[in-house]
């Protein structure tokens, strides 16, 4: 099941309506233990219908949220007023998490998201995309935290987040540690377009690519270390 571009405001972020909207027959179908049949049917619903159906019962909400495999979100719609670990724990089957937006001088949204990702085990998460979602500063602390998540990922895309040499080195060092890890059956796909990475970071990442430890996409403006 795939929820794309789930529109949420900070006041209703997955705090579903409490009033039932489905027929008593459907509710009874759930209560009679026909979850498997229901899951086949809801696979054909669009996101809005899925949200409406999830509002029928807490049990329906729990079961259906566990079926979601893809979330496309924006930084300004993340529910920053709730606990990130509890919020992410609802999506036990998530395989792809795509977050986009503009940092607008603050990294609060990504700090919140990373606190959740660091505090909950999403065993099926394979693709993490942060597209212009944050702006790192000296030391690339956010990129360093993201790098620590790579052992369970197959594709990490960090496009346009102001990653510098330090962040690139964080990523390179963690990717090296993936070698021999049984959970990392295939090389990590790294997409680092539109960042500002120096020569040292570029060299470290390209070396990993040459050695077959990662598949690298890095259309960036390389800053020469001796340019000044």
Tab-separated table of C-alpha atoms in Angstrom:
chain	number	residue	atom	x	y	z
A	1	UNK	CA	0.000	0.000	0.000
A	2	UNK	CA	1.312	3.393	-0.954
A	3	UNK	CA	0.387	6.762	0.506
A	4	UNK	CA	1.804	9.559	-1.616
A	5	UNK	CA	1.967	13.247	-0.699
A	6	UNK	CA	-0.030	12.768	2.483
A	7	UNK	CA	-1.233	16.273	3.324
A	8	UNK	CA	-1.188	16.953	7.033
A	9	UNK	CA	-1.445	20.058	9.144
A	10	UNK	CA	0.181	20.282	12.529
A	11	UNK	CA	-3.204	20.100	14.196
A	12	UNK	CA	-4.434	16.903	12.594
A	13	UNK	CA	-1.300	14.974	11.710
A	14	UNK	CA	-2.614	11.450	11.739
A	15	UNK	CA	-4.955	12.253	14.604
A	16	UNK	CA	-7.842	10.753	12.738
A	17	UNK	CA	-11.515	11.719	13.060
A	18	UNK	CA	-13.257	9.843	15.840
A	19	UNK	CA	-16.691	9.551	14.244
A	20	UNK	CA	-17.316	6.430	12.129
A	21	UNK	CA	-18.006	7.056	8.475
A	22	UNK	CA	-18.371	3.543	7.131
A	23	UNK	CA	-21.417	1.336	7.161
A	24	UNK	CA	-22.136	-0.954	10.139
A	25	UNK	CA	-21.608	-3.927	7.831
A	26	UNK	CA	-17.990	-2.973	7.150
A	27	UNK	CA	-17.320	-2.330	10.828
A	28	UNK	CA	-18.837	-5.714	11.692
A	29	UNK	CA	-16.662	-7.303	9.001
A	30	UNK	CA	-13.594	-6.009	10.822
A	31	UNK	CA	-14.841	-7.161	14.204
A	32	UNK	CA	-15.533	-10.652	12.857
A	33	UNK	CA	-11.846	-11.213	12.150
A	34	UNK	CA	-11.747	-10.680	8.386
A	35	UNK	CA	-8.666	-8.430	8.462
A	36	UNK	CA	-6.901	-10.282	5.635
A	37	UNK	CA	-9.807	-9.786	3.247
A	38	UNK	CA	-10.130	-6.134	4.226
A	39	UNK	CA	-6.443	-5.524	3.535
A	40	UNK	CA	-6.796	-6.852	-0.005
A	41	UNK	CA	-9.710	-4.512	-0.592
A	42	UNK	CA	-8.172	-1.348	0.835
A	43	UNK	CA	-5.162	-1.770	-1.428
A	44	UNK	CA	-7.335	-0.225	-4.147
A	45	UNK	CA	-8.294	2.859	-2.121
A	46	UNK	CA	-6.853	6.313	-2.752
A	47	UNK	CA	-5.186	8.066	0.227
A	48	UNK	CA	-8.249	10.161	1.104
A	49	UNK	CA	-10.531	7.105	1.184
A	50	UNK	CA	-7.968	5.217	3.222
A	51	UNK	CA	-7.860	7.987	5.819
A	52	UNK	CA	-11.662	8.059	5.987
A	53	UNK	CA	-11.823	4.281	6.353
A	54	UNK	CA	-9.182	4.370	9.082
A	55	UNK	CA	-11.420	6.630	11.142
A	56	UNK	CA	-14.002	3.881	11.661
A	57	UNK	CA	-12.270	2.101	14.540
A	58	UNK	CA	-8.941	2.250	16.366
A	59	UNK	CA	-8.418	-1.334	15.346
A	60	UNK	CA	-8.904	-0.411	11.697
A	61	UNK	CA	-6.474	2.465	12.060
A	62	UNK	CA	-3.809	0.264	13.615
A	63	UNK	CA	-4.115	-2.472	11.008
A	64	UNK	CA	-4.234	-0.154	8.020
A	65	UNK	CA	-1.347	2.053	9.144
A	66	UNK	CA	0.750	-1.086	9.418
A	67	UNK	CA	0.167	-1.654	5.690
A	68	UNK	CA	1.617	1.664	4.544
A	69	UNK	CA	4.944	1.162	2.767
A	70	UNK	CA	5.642	4.630	1.346
A	71	UNK	CA	5.283	8.109	2.817
A	72	UNK	CA	5.889	11.353	0.927
A	73	UNK	CA	5.873	14.281	3.352
A	74	UNK	CA	6.920	17.923	3.640
A	75	UNK	CA	8.895	19.463	6.486
A	76	UNK	CA	6.135	21.959	7.272
A	77	UNK	CA	3.541	19.182	7.721
A	78	UNK	CA	5.482	16.998	10.140
A	79	UNK	CA	3.557	16.736	13.446
A	80	UNK	CA	6.171	18.419	15.631
A	81	UNK	CA	3.759	18.604	18.577
A	82	UNK	CA	3.717	14.820	19.106
A	83	UNK	CA	6.387	12.363	20.168
A	84	UNK	CA	8.346	11.352	17.033
A	85	UNK	CA	9.040	7.804	18.210
A	86	UNK	CA	5.363	7.086	18.887
A	87	UNK	CA	4.367	8.658	15.576
A	88	UNK	CA	6.827	6.667	13.458
A	89	UNK	CA	6.084	3.455	15.341
A	90	UNK	CA	2.657	3.417	13.668
A	91	UNK	CA	4.290	2.681	10.306
A	92	UNK	CA	5.842	-0.712	10.972
A	93	UNK	CA	5.925	-1.694	7.282
A	94	UNK	CA	7.359	1.511	5.851
A	95	UNK	CA	9.968	0.926	3.151
A	96	UNK	CA	10.347	4.414	1.666
A	97	UNK	CA	10.357	7.745	3.494
A	98	UNK	CA	10.591	10.856	1.313
A	99	UNK	CA	10.724	14.239	3.050
A	100	UNK	CA	10.996	17.486	1.117
A	101	UNK	CA	10.811	21.153	1.909
A	102	UNK	CA	12.854	24.175	2.784
A	103	UNK	CA	14.766	24.559	5.996
A	104	UNK	CA	14.009	28.316	6.173
A	105	UNK	CA	16.848	28.876	8.609
A	106	UNK	CA	15.787	26.156	11.037
A	107	UNK	CA	16.343	22.424	11.253
A	108	UNK	CA	13.630	21.727	13.828
A	109	UNK	CA	11.623	19.467	11.504
A	110	UNK	CA	14.574	17.244	10.628
A	111	UNK	CA	15.784	17.163	14.241
A	112	UNK	CA	12.306	15.899	15.173
A	113	UNK	CA	12.313	13.291	12.397
A	114	UNK	CA	15.794	12.019	13.246
A	115	UNK	CA	14.860	11.707	16.913
A	116	UNK	CA	12.108	9.363	15.779
A	117	UNK	CA	14.291	7.375	13.388
A	118	UNK	CA	16.935	6.979	16.087
A	119	UNK	CA	14.392	5.828	18.650
A	120	UNK	CA	12.355	3.282	16.712
A	121	UNK	CA	13.374	0.219	14.704
A	122	UNK	CA	11.868	0.330	11.199
A	123	UNK	CA	13.204	-2.971	9.947
A	124	UNK	CA	11.769	-2.606	6.439
A	125	UNK	CA	12.968	0.941	5.761
A	126	UNK	CA	15.200	0.813	2.690
A	127	UNK	CA	14.965	4.271	1.074
A	128	UNK	CA	15.367	7.604	2.857
A	129	UNK	CA	15.148	10.838	0.870
A	130	UNK	CA	15.697	14.283	2.359
A	131	UNK	CA	15.377	16.804	-0.475
A	132	UNK	CA	16.317	20.370	0.506
A	133	UNK	CA	14.922	19.507	3.905
A	134	UNK	CA	17.690	20.897	6.118
A	135	UNK	CA	20.809	23.039	5.987
A	136	UNK	CA	23.859	21.686	7.745
A	137	UNK	CA	26.404	23.948	9.390
A	138	UNK	CA	29.973	23.581	10.598
A	139	UNK	CA	30.681	19.957	11.400
A	140	UNK	CA	27.651	18.637	9.515
A	141	UNK	CA	25.998	17.286	12.694
A	142	UNK	CA	22.725	16.393	10.979
A	143	UNK	CA	24.417	14.530	8.137
A	144	UNK	CA	26.448	12.660	10.739
A	145	UNK	CA	23.250	11.493	12.450
A	146	UNK	CA	21.763	10.471	9.113
A	147	UNK	CA	24.920	8.550	8.226
A	148	UNK	CA	24.440	6.399	11.320
A	149	UNK	CA	21.154	5.146	9.831
A	150	UNK	CA	22.734	3.750	6.658
A	151	UNK	CA	23.297	0.119	7.773
A	152	UNK	CA	19.613	-0.678	7.184
A	153	UNK	CA	19.231	1.415	4.022
A	154	UNK	CA	19.674	0.574	0.363
A	155	UNK	CA	19.218	4.109	-0.976
A	156	UNK	CA	20.040	7.368	0.787
A	157	UNK	CA	19.291	10.597	-1.089
A	158	UNK	CA	20.424	13.889	0.438
A	159	UNK	CA	19.882	16.444	-2.315
A	160	UNK	CA	20.505	20.151	-1.787
A	161	UNK	CA	21.094	20.125	1.969
A	162	UNK	CA	24.354	22.059	2.119
A	163	UNK	CA	26.474	19.011	2.918
A	164	UNK	CA	30.176	19.859	3.110
A	165	UNK	CA	33.439	17.931	3.404
A	166	UNK	CA	32.745	16.866	6.983
A	167	UNK	CA	29.347	15.425	6.125
A	168	UNK	CA	30.821	13.575	3.161
A	169	UNK	CA	33.459	12.054	5.436
A	170	UNK	CA	30.756	11.001	7.916
A	171	UNK	CA	29.000	9.161	5.103
A	172	UNK	CA	32.197	7.601	3.741
A	173	UNK	CA	33.240	6.263	7.148
A	174	UNK	CA	29.851	4.707	7.854
A	175	UNK	CA	29.596	3.135	4.400
A	176	UNK	CA	32.936	1.403	5.001
A	177	UNK	CA	31.497	-0.169	8.143
A	178	UNK	CA	28.679	-1.700	6.096
A	179	UNK	CA	31.159	-4.152	4.596
A	180	UNK	CA	30.570	-7.569	6.095
A	181	UNK	CA	27.219	-6.552	7.542
A	182	UNK	CA	24.694	-9.237	6.600
A	183	UNK	CA	21.885	-6.663	6.516
A	184	UNK	CA	23.762	-4.728	3.813
A	185	UNK	CA	23.443	-7.316	1.058
A	186	UNK	CA	23.964	-4.786	-1.745
A	187	UNK	CA	25.995	-1.570	-2.103
A	188	UNK	CA	24.336	1.568	-0.804
A	189	UNK	CA	22.978	3.943	-3.452
A	190	UNK	CA	24.089	7.451	-2.426
A	191	UNK	CA	22.489	10.450	-4.130
A	192	UNK	CA	24.227	13.667	-3.091
A	193	UNK	CA	23.409	16.085	-5.894
A	194	UNK	CA	23.455	19.863	-5.339
A	195	UNK	CA	25.625	19.966	-2.242
A	196	UNK	CA	28.904	21.811	-1.708
A	197	UNK	CA	31.521	19.156	-1.010
A	198	UNK	CA	35.255	19.813	-0.952
A	199	UNK	CA	38.009	17.798	-2.573
A	200	UNK	CA	38.676	15.599	0.450
A	201	UNK	CA	35.046	14.563	0.824
A	202	UNK	CA	34.638	14.046	-2.902
A	203	UNK	CA	37.732	11.857	-3.037
A	204	UNK	CA	36.570	9.745	-0.074
A	205	UNK	CA	33.175	9.101	-1.649
A	206	UNK	CA	34.560	8.447	-5.115
A	207	UNK	CA	37.011	5.935	-3.644
A	208	UNK	CA	34.094	4.017	-2.146
A	209	UNK	CA	32.396	4.027	-5.527
A	210	UNK	CA	35.520	2.791	-7.321
A	211	UNK	CA	35.848	-0.028	-4.774
A	212	UNK	CA	32.231	-1.057	-5.327
A	213	UNK	CA	31.157	-0.183	-1.786
A	214	UNK	CA	28.488	2.271	-2.935
A	215	UNK	CA	26.758	3.522	-6.068
A	216	UNK	CA	27.297	7.257	-6.157
A	217	UNK	CA	25.426	10.126	-7.792
A	218	UNK	CA	27.124	13.401	-6.930
A	219	UNK	CA	26.465	16.243	-9.357
A	220	UNK	CA	28.046	18.943	-7.212
A	221	UNK	CA	30.244	21.972	-7.453
A	222	UNK	CA	33.519	20.792	-5.969
A	223	UNK	CA	35.265	23.413	-3.828
A	224	UNK	CA	39.041	23.223	-4.183
A	225	UNK	CA	40.776	23.147	-0.815
A	226	UNK	CA	43.443	25.595	-2.006
A	227	UNK	CA	41.018	27.923	-3.800
A	228	UNK	CA	41.742	30.682	-1.309
